[in-house]
Coordinates of N, CA and C in Angstrom, one line a residue:
M197 N -49.7 -21.5 47.8 CA -49.8 -22.6 48.1 C -50.9 -22.4 49.2
N198 N -52.1 -23.8 49.1 CA -53.5 -23.8 49.6 C -53.1 -25.0 51.0
I199 N -52.2 -25.7 50.6 CA -51.9 -26.9 52.2 C -52.0 -26.1 52.8
Q200 N -52.8 -27.0 53.5 CA -52.9 -26.5 55.3 C -52.0 -27.7 56.0
P201 N -51.1 -27.2 57.5 CA -50.8 -28.6 58.3 C -51.4 -29.2 58.6
T202 N -50.6 -30.2 59.1 CA -51.5 -31.8 59.3 C -51.0 -32.5 60.5
I203 N -51.7 -32.9 61.4 CA -50.9 -33.4 62.8 C -51.7 -34.8 62.6
T204 N -51.0 -36.3 62.4 CA -51.4 -37.0 63.1 C -51.0 -38.0 63.7
V205 N -51.9 -38.8 64.0 CA -51.1 -39.7 65.5 C -50.8 -41.0 64.3
T206 N -49.3 -41.8 64.5 CA -48.9 -42.9 63.9 C -49.6 -44.4 64.7
E207 N -49.5 -45.4 64.0 CA -49.5 -46.8 64.7 C -48.9 -46.7 66.0
T208 N -48.0 -46.2 66.1 CA -46.9 -46.0 67.4 C -47.3 -45.5 68.3
G209 N -48.2 -44.2 68.1 CA -48.7 -43.0 68.9 C -47.7 -41.9 69.0
N210 N -47.3 -41.9 68.3 CA -46.1 -40.8 67.9 C -47.0 -39.5 66.8
L211 N -46.7 -38.5 67.2 CA -47.1 -37.5 66.4 C -46.2 -37.4 65.4
H212 N -47.0 -37.1 63.9 CA -45.9 -36.7 62.5 C -46.7 -35.6 62.5
I213 N -45.9 -34.4 62.4 CA -46.6 -33.5 62.2 C -45.8 -32.7 60.2
H214 N -47.1 -32.6 59.9 CA -46.7 -31.8 58.0 C -46.8 -30.6 58.1
I215 N -45.6 -29.6 57.8 CA -45.9 -28.2 57.7 C -45.5 -27.9 56.2
P216 N -46.4 -27.7 55.5 CA -45.7 -27.4 54.1 C -45.3 -25.7 54.1
M217 N -44.1 -25.7 53.4 CA -43.2 -24.3 53.3 C -42.6 -24.1 52.1
L218 N -42.4 -23.1 51.7 CA -41.2 -22.8 50.7 C -39.9 -21.3 51.8
I219 N -38.9 -22.1 50.7 CA -37.7 -21.0 51.0 C -37.1 -20.6 50.4
R220 N -37.8 -19.0 50.2 CA -37.1 -18.1 49.5 C -36.1 -17.3 49.8
R221 N -35.4 -17.0 48.8 CA -34.4 -15.9 49.1 C -35.2 -14.4 49.3
M222 N -34.8 -13.6 50.1 CA -35.6 -12.1 50.1 C -34.5 -11.4 50.7
R223 N -34.0 -10.2 49.8 CA -32.8 -9.1 50.1 C -31.8 -9.9 50.8
G224 N -31.2 -11.3 49.9 CA -30.1 -12.0 50.5 C -30.2 -12.7 51.1
R225 N -31.6 -13.2 52.0 CA -31.4 -14.2 53.6 C -32.3 -15.1 53.0
K226 N -32.1 -16.0 53.4 CA -33.0 -17.2 53.2 C -34.5 -16.8 54.4
V227 N -35.7 -17.3 53.8 CA -36.7 -16.6 54.7 C -37.7 -18.3 54.6
I228 N -38.1 -18.4 55.4 CA -39.3 -19.8 55.8 C -40.7 -19.3 55.1
I229 N -41.7 -19.5 54.1 CA -43.1 -19.0 53.9 C -44.0 -20.5 54.5
A230 N -44.4 -20.5 55.6 CA -45.7 -20.8 55.9 C -46.7 -20.2 55.6
P231 N -47.5 -21.3 54.5 CA -49.2 -21.2 54.2 C -49.6 -20.4 55.1
K232 N -50.3 -21.3 56.2 CA -51.2 -21.3 56.8 C -50.8 -22.0 58.3
A233 N -51.5 -21.4 59.3 CA -51.2 -21.8 60.8 C -52.3 -22.8 61.2
L234 N -52.5 -24.1 61.8 CA -53.6 -24.5 62.0 C -54.9 -23.7 62.1
D235 N -55.0 -22.4 62.6 CA -56.1 -22.2 62.8 C -56.1 -20.7 61.9
G236 N -55.6 -20.7 60.8 CA -55.7 -19.5 59.7 C -54.4 -19.4 59.4
D237 N -54.3 -18.0 58.8 CA -53.3 -17.2 58.1 C -52.2 -16.9 59.4
V238 N -50.5 -17.2 59.2 CA -49.8 -17.0 60.0 C -49.5 -15.1 59.8
P239 N -49.9 -14.4 61.4 CA -49.6 -13.2 61.2 C -47.7 -12.8 61.1
D240 N -47.8 -11.7 60.3 CA -47.2 -11.2 60.0 C -45.6 -12.1 59.3
S241 N -46.2 -12.8 58.6 CA -45.6 -13.8 57.8 C -45.1 -13.3 56.2
P242 N -43.9 -13.2 55.8 CA -43.3 -13.0 54.4 C -44.7 -12.7 53.3
E243 N -44.6 -12.1 52.6 CA -46.0 -12.5 51.6 C -45.2 -13.5 50.3
M244 N -45.4 -14.4 49.5 CA -44.7 -15.0 48.8 C -44.4 -14.7 47.6
V245 N -45.1 -13.0 47.3 CA -45.0 -12.4 45.8 C -43.6 -11.5 46.2
Q246 N -42.7 -11.7 45.5 CA -41.7 -11.1 45.1 C -42.0 -9.6 44.6
T247 N -41.7 -8.7 45.7 CA -42.2 -7.3 45.6 C -41.5 -6.5 44.4
A248 N -40.0 -6.6 44.6 CA -39.1 -6.2 43.6 C -39.5 -6.1 42.0
I249 N -39.7 -7.4 42.0 CA -40.2 -8.6 40.8 C -41.6 -8.0 40.3
V250 N -42.4 -7.8 40.8 CA -43.8 -7.2 40.8 C -43.9 -5.9 40.0
Q251 N -43.0 -4.6 41.1 CA -42.9 -3.4 40.6 C -42.2 -3.3 39.3
A252 N -41.0 -4.0 39.1 CA -40.6 -4.0 37.9 C -41.5 -4.3 36.8
L253 N -42.3 -5.2 36.9 CA -43.7 -5.7 36.1 C -44.5 -4.4 35.7
A254 N -44.9 -4.1 36.8 CA -46.2 -2.6 36.9 C -44.9 -2.0 36.3
R255 N -44.2 -1.4 36.3 CA -43.4 -0.1 35.7 C -43.0 -0.6 34.2
A256 N -42.9 -1.9 34.0 CA -42.8 -2.2 32.5 C -43.8 -1.9 32.0
S257 N -44.6 -2.6 32.1 CA -46.3 -2.3 31.4 C -46.8 -0.9 31.5
S258 N -46.2 -0.1 32.6 CA -47.0 1.4 32.9 C -46.2 1.7 31.8
W259 N -44.7 1.8 31.3 CA -43.8 2.7 30.7 C -44.1 2.1 29.1
A260 N -44.3 1.2 28.9 CA -44.5 0.7 27.3 C -45.9 1.1 27.2
D261 N -47.0 1.5 28.0 CA -48.0 2.1 27.4 C -48.0 3.6 27.5
I262 N -47.2 4.5 28.5 CA -46.4 5.6 27.7 C -45.9 5.8 26.7
L263 N -45.0 4.8 26.1 CA -44.2 5.1 24.8 C -45.4 4.5 22.9
E264 N -46.1 3.9 23.8 CA -46.5 3.3 22.6 C -48.2 4.4 22.7
S265 N -48.6 5.6 23.5 CA -49.5 6.0 23.3 C -48.3 7.6 22.6
G266 N -47.2 7.3 22.7 CA -46.8 9.1 22.1 C -46.3 9.7 23.3
E267 N -46.6 9.9 24.2 CA -46.8 10.6 25.3 C -45.1 11.1 25.3
V268 N -44.0 10.3 25.1 CA -42.6 10.1 25.1 C -42.3 9.8 23.7
K269 N -41.2 10.1 23.1 CA -40.9 9.7 21.9 C -40.0 8.6 21.8
S270 N -39.1 8.7 22.7 CA -38.3 7.3 22.9 C -37.8 7.1 24.2
I271 N -37.1 6.2 23.9 CA -36.6 5.7 26.0 C -36.0 6.4 26.4
S272 N -35.1 7.2 25.9 CA -34.0 8.3 26.5 C -34.8 9.5 27.1
D273 N -36.2 10.0 26.2 CA -36.9 10.7 26.9 C -37.6 10.2 28.0
L274 N -38.2 9.1 27.8 CA -38.8 8.4 29.1 C -37.7 8.5 30.4
A275 N -36.6 8.1 30.2 CA -35.8 7.9 31.1 C -35.2 9.4 31.8
M276 N -35.3 10.4 30.8 CA -34.9 12.0 31.3 C -36.2 12.3 32.4
N277 N -37.1 12.1 31.6 CA -39.1 12.1 32.6 C -38.2 11.7 34.0
L278 N -38.2 10.5 33.7 CA -38.0 9.7 35.2 C -36.9 10.0 36.2
D279 N -35.9 10.7 35.6 CA -34.6 10.9 36.1 C -34.0 9.8 36.4
V280 N -33.9 8.5 36.0 CA -33.3 7.7 35.2 C -32.4 7.2 34.4
D281 N -31.8 5.9 34.8 CA -30.4 5.7 33.1 C -31.6 5.3 32.4
N282 N -31.0 5.7 31.4 CA -31.6 4.9 29.8 C -31.6 3.1 29.6
S283 N -30.2 2.9 30.2 CA -30.3 1.0 30.6 C -31.1 1.1 31.4
Y284 N -31.2 1.4 32.0 CA -32.3 1.0 33.6 C -34.0 0.8 32.8
V285 N -33.6 1.2 32.2 CA -35.0 2.1 31.4 C -35.6 0.5 30.3
A286 N -34.0 0.8 29.8 CA -34.6 -0.5 28.1 C -34.5 -2.1 29.1
R287 N -34.0 -2.2 30.7 CA -33.8 -3.3 31.0 C -35.5 -3.5 31.4
I288 N -35.9 -2.4 32.4 CA -37.0 -3.1 32.7 C -38.3 -2.9 31.7
L289 N -38.1 -2.4 30.7 CA -39.0 -2.2 29.4 C -39.3 -3.9 28.8
K290 N -37.9 -4.5 29.0 CA -38.1 -5.7 28.2 C -38.7 -6.8 28.9
L291 N -38.9 -6.4 30.3 CA -40.1 -7.5 31.0 C -41.5 -7.5 30.6
S292 N -42.0 -6.2 29.8 CA -43.3 -5.9 29.2 C -43.2 -7.2 27.9
T293 N -42.4 -8.0 27.9 CA -42.1 -8.9 26.3 C -42.5 -10.4 27.1
L294 N -42.3 -10.7 28.4 CA -42.1 -11.8 28.7 C -43.8 -12.6 28.4
A295 N -44.1 -13.7 28.5 CA -45.0 -14.5 28.1 C -46.1 -14.3 29.3
P296 N -47.2 -14.3 29.0 CA -48.4 -13.9 30.2 C -48.1 -15.2 30.8
D297 N -48.3 -16.3 31.0 CA -48.2 -17.3 31.7 C -47.4 -17.0 32.8
I298 N -46.0 -16.4 32.2 CA -45.2 -16.5 33.4 C -45.4 -15.6 34.3
V299 N -45.8 -14.1 33.6 CA -46.4 -12.5 34.3 C -47.2 -13.3 35.8
E300 N -48.6 -14.3 34.8 CA -49.4 -14.4 36.2 C -48.5 -15.2 36.8
A301 N -47.4 -16.1 36.6 CA -46.9 -16.7 37.8 C -46.6 -16.0 38.4
I302 N -45.5 -15.2 38.2 CA -45.1 -14.2 39.1 C -45.5 -13.1 40.2
L303 N -46.8 -13.1 39.4 CA -47.8 -12.0 40.1 C -48.6 -13.1 41.3
N304 N -48.7 -14.4 41.1 CA -49.2 -15.1 42.0 C -48.3 -15.8 43.0
G305 N -47.4 -15.4 43.1 CA -46.2 -15.9 44.3 C -45.5 -17.3 43.6
E306 N -45.9 -17.9 42.2 CA -45.6 -19.1 41.9 C -44.2 -19.4 40.8
E307 N -43.2 -19.0 41.0 CA -42.4 -18.9 40.0 C -41.4 -19.9 40.6
P308 N -40.4 -20.1 39.9 CA -39.5 -21.2 40.3 C -38.7 -20.7 40.9
T309 N -38.0 -21.4 42.2 CA -37.0 -21.0 43.2 C -36.2 -20.5 42.7
G310 N -35.7 -19.7 43.0 CA -34.3 -18.7 42.2 C -34.2 -17.6 41.4
L311 N -36.1 -17.6 40.9 CA -35.9 -16.5 39.6 C -36.2 -15.2 40.6
S312 N -34.7 -14.1 39.9 CA -34.9 -13.1 40.8 C -35.0 -12.0 39.8
L313 N -35.3 -10.6 39.8 CA -35.2 -9.5 39.2 C -33.8 -9.6 38.4
A314 N -33.1 -9.6 38.8 CA -31.2 -10.0 38.4 C -31.7 -10.8 37.1
K315 N -32.2 -12.2 37.4 CA -32.1 -13.0 36.0 C -32.9 -12.8 35.2
L316 N -34.2 -12.0 35.6 CA -35.0 -11.2 34.5 C -34.9 -10.1 33.8
T317 N -33.9 -9.7 34.3 CA -33.3 -8.0 33.6 C -32.1 -8.6 32.8
K318 N -31.8 -9.8 32.8 CA -30.5 -10.1 31.5 C -31.2 -10.3 30.2
T319 N -30.5 -10.4 29.2 CA -30.8 -10.7 28.1 C -31.8 -12.1 27.7
F320 N -32.9 -12.0 27.6 CA -33.4 -13.6 26.9 C -34.6 -13.0 25.8
P321 N -34.8 -14.7 25.5 CA -35.1 -14.6 24.3 C -36.7 -14.2 24.0
T322 N -37.4 -13.7 23.2 CA -38.3 -13.1 22.8 C -39.5 -14.1 22.7
D323 N -39.0 -15.7 22.2 CA -40.3 -16.7 22.2 C -40.4 -16.9 23.1
W324 N -41.7 -17.3 23.7 CA -42.3 -17.7 25.1 C -42.0 -18.7 25.5
D325 N -41.9 -19.8 24.3 CA -41.7 -21.4 24.8 C -40.3 -21.0 25.3
E326 N -39.2 -20.4 24.6 CA -38.0 -20.6 25.2 C -37.9 -19.9 26.2
Q327 N -38.3 -18.8 26.8 CA -38.5 -17.9 27.7 C -38.9 -19.1 29.1
R328 N -40.0 -19.7 29.0 CA -40.2 -20.8 29.9 C -39.4 -21.5 30.1
A329 N -38.5 -22.2 28.8 CA -37.6 -22.7 29.4 C -36.2 -22.4 30.5
M330 N -35.7 -21.0 29.9 CA -34.6 -20.2 30.5 C -35.1 -20.2 31.5
F331 N -36.1 -19.8 32.2 CA -36.3 -19.0 33.4 C -37.0 -20.6 34.4
G332 N -37.5 -22.1 33.5 CA -38.0 -22.7 34.8 C -39.1 -22.6 34.9
F333 N -40.1 -22.4 33.8 CA -41.7 -22.7 34.1 C -41.9 -23.8 33.0
T334 N -43.1 -24.4 33.7 CA -43.1 -25.6 32.7 C -44.5 -24.6 31.3
S335 N -44.0 -25.6 30.4 CA -45.0 -25.5 29.3 C -46.4 -24.9 29.6
A336 N -47.0 -24.1 29.0 CA -48.1 -23.7 29.3 C -49.2 -24.4 28.3

Protein backbone atom coordinates (compact mmCIF):
# COMPACT_ATOMS: atom_id res chain seq x y z
CA MET A 1 0.00 0.00 0.00
CA ASN A 2 1.62 3.22 -1.13
CA ILE A 3 -1.23 5.63 -0.35
CA GLN A 4 -0.39 8.41 2.09
CA PRO A 5 -2.79 9.64 4.80
CA THR A 6 -4.42 12.93 3.91
CA ILE A 7 -5.99 15.79 5.86
CA THR A 8 -8.34 18.15 4.04
CA VAL A 9 -10.53 21.00 5.22
CA THR A 10 -14.17 20.72 4.11
CA GLU A 11 -16.33 23.69 3.03
CA THR A 12 -17.81 23.79 6.53
CA GLY A 13 -14.38 24.11 8.10
CA ASN A 14 -14.30 20.56 9.44
CA LEU A 15 -11.24 18.40 8.99
CA HIS A 16 -11.54 15.25 6.92
CA ILE A 17 -8.79 12.78 7.82
CA HIS A 18 -8.27 9.78 5.53
CA ILE A 19 -5.95 7.06 6.81
CA PRO A 20 -5.62 4.06 4.48
CA MET A 21 -5.02 0.82 6.38
CA LEU A 22 -5.28 -2.93 6.24
CA ILE A 23 -6.80 -5.14 8.89
CA ARG A 24 -5.06 -8.52 9.05
CA ARG A 25 -5.16 -11.50 11.36
CA MET A 26 -1.81 -12.17 12.95
CA ARG A 27 -1.42 -14.95 15.48
CA GLY A 28 -5.19 -15.08 15.96
CA ARG A 29 -5.63 -11.34 16.56
CA LYS A 30 -6.76 -8.55 14.28
CA VAL A 31 -4.02 -6.00 13.64
CA ILE A 32 -4.38 -2.64 11.91
CA ILE A 33 -1.56 -1.97 9.49
CA ALA A 34 -1.16 1.69 8.52
CA PRO A 35 1.20 2.12 5.56
CA LYS A 36 2.72 5.52 6.31
CA ALA A 37 2.47 8.36 8.77
CA LEU A 38 2.23 11.93 7.46
CA ASP A 39 5.95 12.31 7.99
CA GLY A 40 7.07 8.85 6.80
CA ASP A 41 6.98 5.22 7.91
CA VAL A 42 5.19 4.22 11.08
CA PRO A 43 7.86 3.00 13.53
CA ASP A 44 7.35 -0.47 15.03
CA SER A 45 4.31 -1.16 12.82
CA PRO A 46 3.66 -4.81 11.93
CA GLU A 47 4.95 -6.03 8.60
CA MET A 48 2.41 -6.41 5.84
CA VAL A 49 3.99 -9.70 4.79
CA GLN A 50 2.78 -12.84 6.55
CA THR A 51 6.02 -14.28 7.84
CA ALA A 52 4.72 -17.85 8.34
CA ILE A 53 3.58 -18.10 4.72
CA VAL A 54 6.82 -16.57 3.41
CA GLN A 55 8.90 -19.02 5.49
CA ALA A 56 6.82 -21.93 4.21
CA LEU A 57 7.28 -20.77 0.60
CA ALA A 58 11.04 -20.53 1.16
CA ARG A 59 11.11 -24.02 2.67
CA ALA A 60 9.07 -25.42 -0.21
CA SER A 61 11.47 -23.96 -2.75
CA SER A 62 14.54 -25.13 -0.87
CA TRP A 63 13.17 -28.62 -0.26
CA ALA A 64 12.10 -28.98 -3.90
CA ASP A 65 15.64 -28.05 -4.97
CA ILE A 66 17.09 -30.67 -2.59
CA LEU A 67 14.79 -33.36 -3.98
CA GLU A 68 15.38 -32.40 -7.62
CA SER A 69 19.15 -32.36 -7.14
CA GLY A 70 19.09 -35.94 -5.91
CA GLU A 71 20.67 -34.96 -2.61
CA VAL A 72 17.92 -37.03 -0.96
CA LYS A 73 15.96 -39.81 -2.64
CA SER A 74 12.47 -39.25 -1.26
CA ILE A 75 10.19 -37.10 0.84
CA SER A 76 10.61 -39.66 3.62
CA ASP A 77 14.39 -39.26 3.55
CA LEU A 78 14.05 -35.47 3.53
CA ALA A 79 11.65 -35.58 6.48
CA MET A 80 13.99 -37.87 8.39
CA ASN A 81 16.96 -35.53 7.71
CA LEU A 82 14.91 -32.54 8.89
CA ASP A 83 13.50 -34.45 11.88
CA VAL A 84 9.92 -33.58 10.92
CA ASP A 85 6.84 -35.56 9.92
CA ASN A 86 6.49 -36.82 6.32
CA SER A 87 3.04 -35.28 5.98
CA TYR A 88 4.34 -31.85 7.00
CA VAL A 89 7.07 -32.00 4.34
CA ALA A 90 4.52 -33.08 1.72
CA ARG A 91 2.11 -30.25 2.63
CA ILE A 92 4.85 -27.62 2.50
CA LEU A 93 6.32 -29.02 -0.73
CA LYS A 94 2.90 -28.62 -2.36
CA LEU A 95 3.44 -24.83 -2.09
CA SER A 96 6.16 -25.11 -4.73
CA THR A 97 3.36 -25.72 -7.27
CA LEU A 98 1.61 -22.40 -6.61
CA ALA A 99 1.25 -20.01 -9.55
CA PRO A 100 4.21 -17.62 -9.70
CA ASP A 101 1.97 -14.54 -9.51
CA ILE A 102 0.35 -15.90 -6.33
CA VAL A 103 3.79 -16.36 -4.75
CA GLU A 104 4.83 -12.87 -5.84
CA ALA A 105 1.65 -11.32 -4.39
CA ILE A 106 2.23 -13.10 -1.07
CA LEU A 107 5.87 -11.98 -0.92
CA ASN A 108 4.73 -8.39 -1.59
CA GLY A 109 2.06 -8.57 1.11
CA GLU A 110 -0.71 -8.23 -1.49
CA GLU A 111 -2.56 -11.48 -0.84
CA PRO A 112 -6.34 -11.47 -0.36
CA THR A 113 -7.61 -10.90 3.17
CA GLY A 114 -8.10 -14.17 5.01
CA LEU A 115 -5.42 -16.13 3.16
CA SER A 116 -3.49 -18.19 5.70
CA LEU A 117 -0.89 -20.91 5.76
CA ALA A 118 -3.58 -23.32 6.93
CA LYS A 119 -5.63 -22.60 3.78
CA LEU A 120 -2.58 -22.86 1.54
CA THR A 121 -1.50 -26.23 2.93
CA LYS A 122 -4.85 -27.88 2.29
CA THR A 123 -5.36 -29.66 -0.99
CA PHE A 124 -5.54 -27.28 -3.92
CA PRO A 125 -5.65 -27.72 -7.72
CA THR A 126 -2.51 -27.83 -9.83
CA ASP A 127 -4.10 -25.59 -12.49
CA TRP A 128 -2.96 -22.02 -11.84
CA ASP A 129 -6.25 -20.41 -12.91
CA GLU A 130 -8.13 -22.70 -10.52
CA GLN A 131 -5.66 -21.79 -7.75
CA ARG A 132 -6.27 -18.08 -8.34
CA ALA A 133 -10.02 -18.59 -8.15
CA MET A 134 -9.79 -20.81 -5.05
CA PHE A 135 -7.58 -18.43 -3.08
CA GLY A 136 -9.28 -15.20 -4.21
CA PHE A 137 -6.67 -13.81 -6.58
CA THR A 138 -7.72 -12.03 -9.73
CA SER A 139 -6.60 -13.71 -12.94
CA ALA A 140 -3.28 -12.56 -14.29
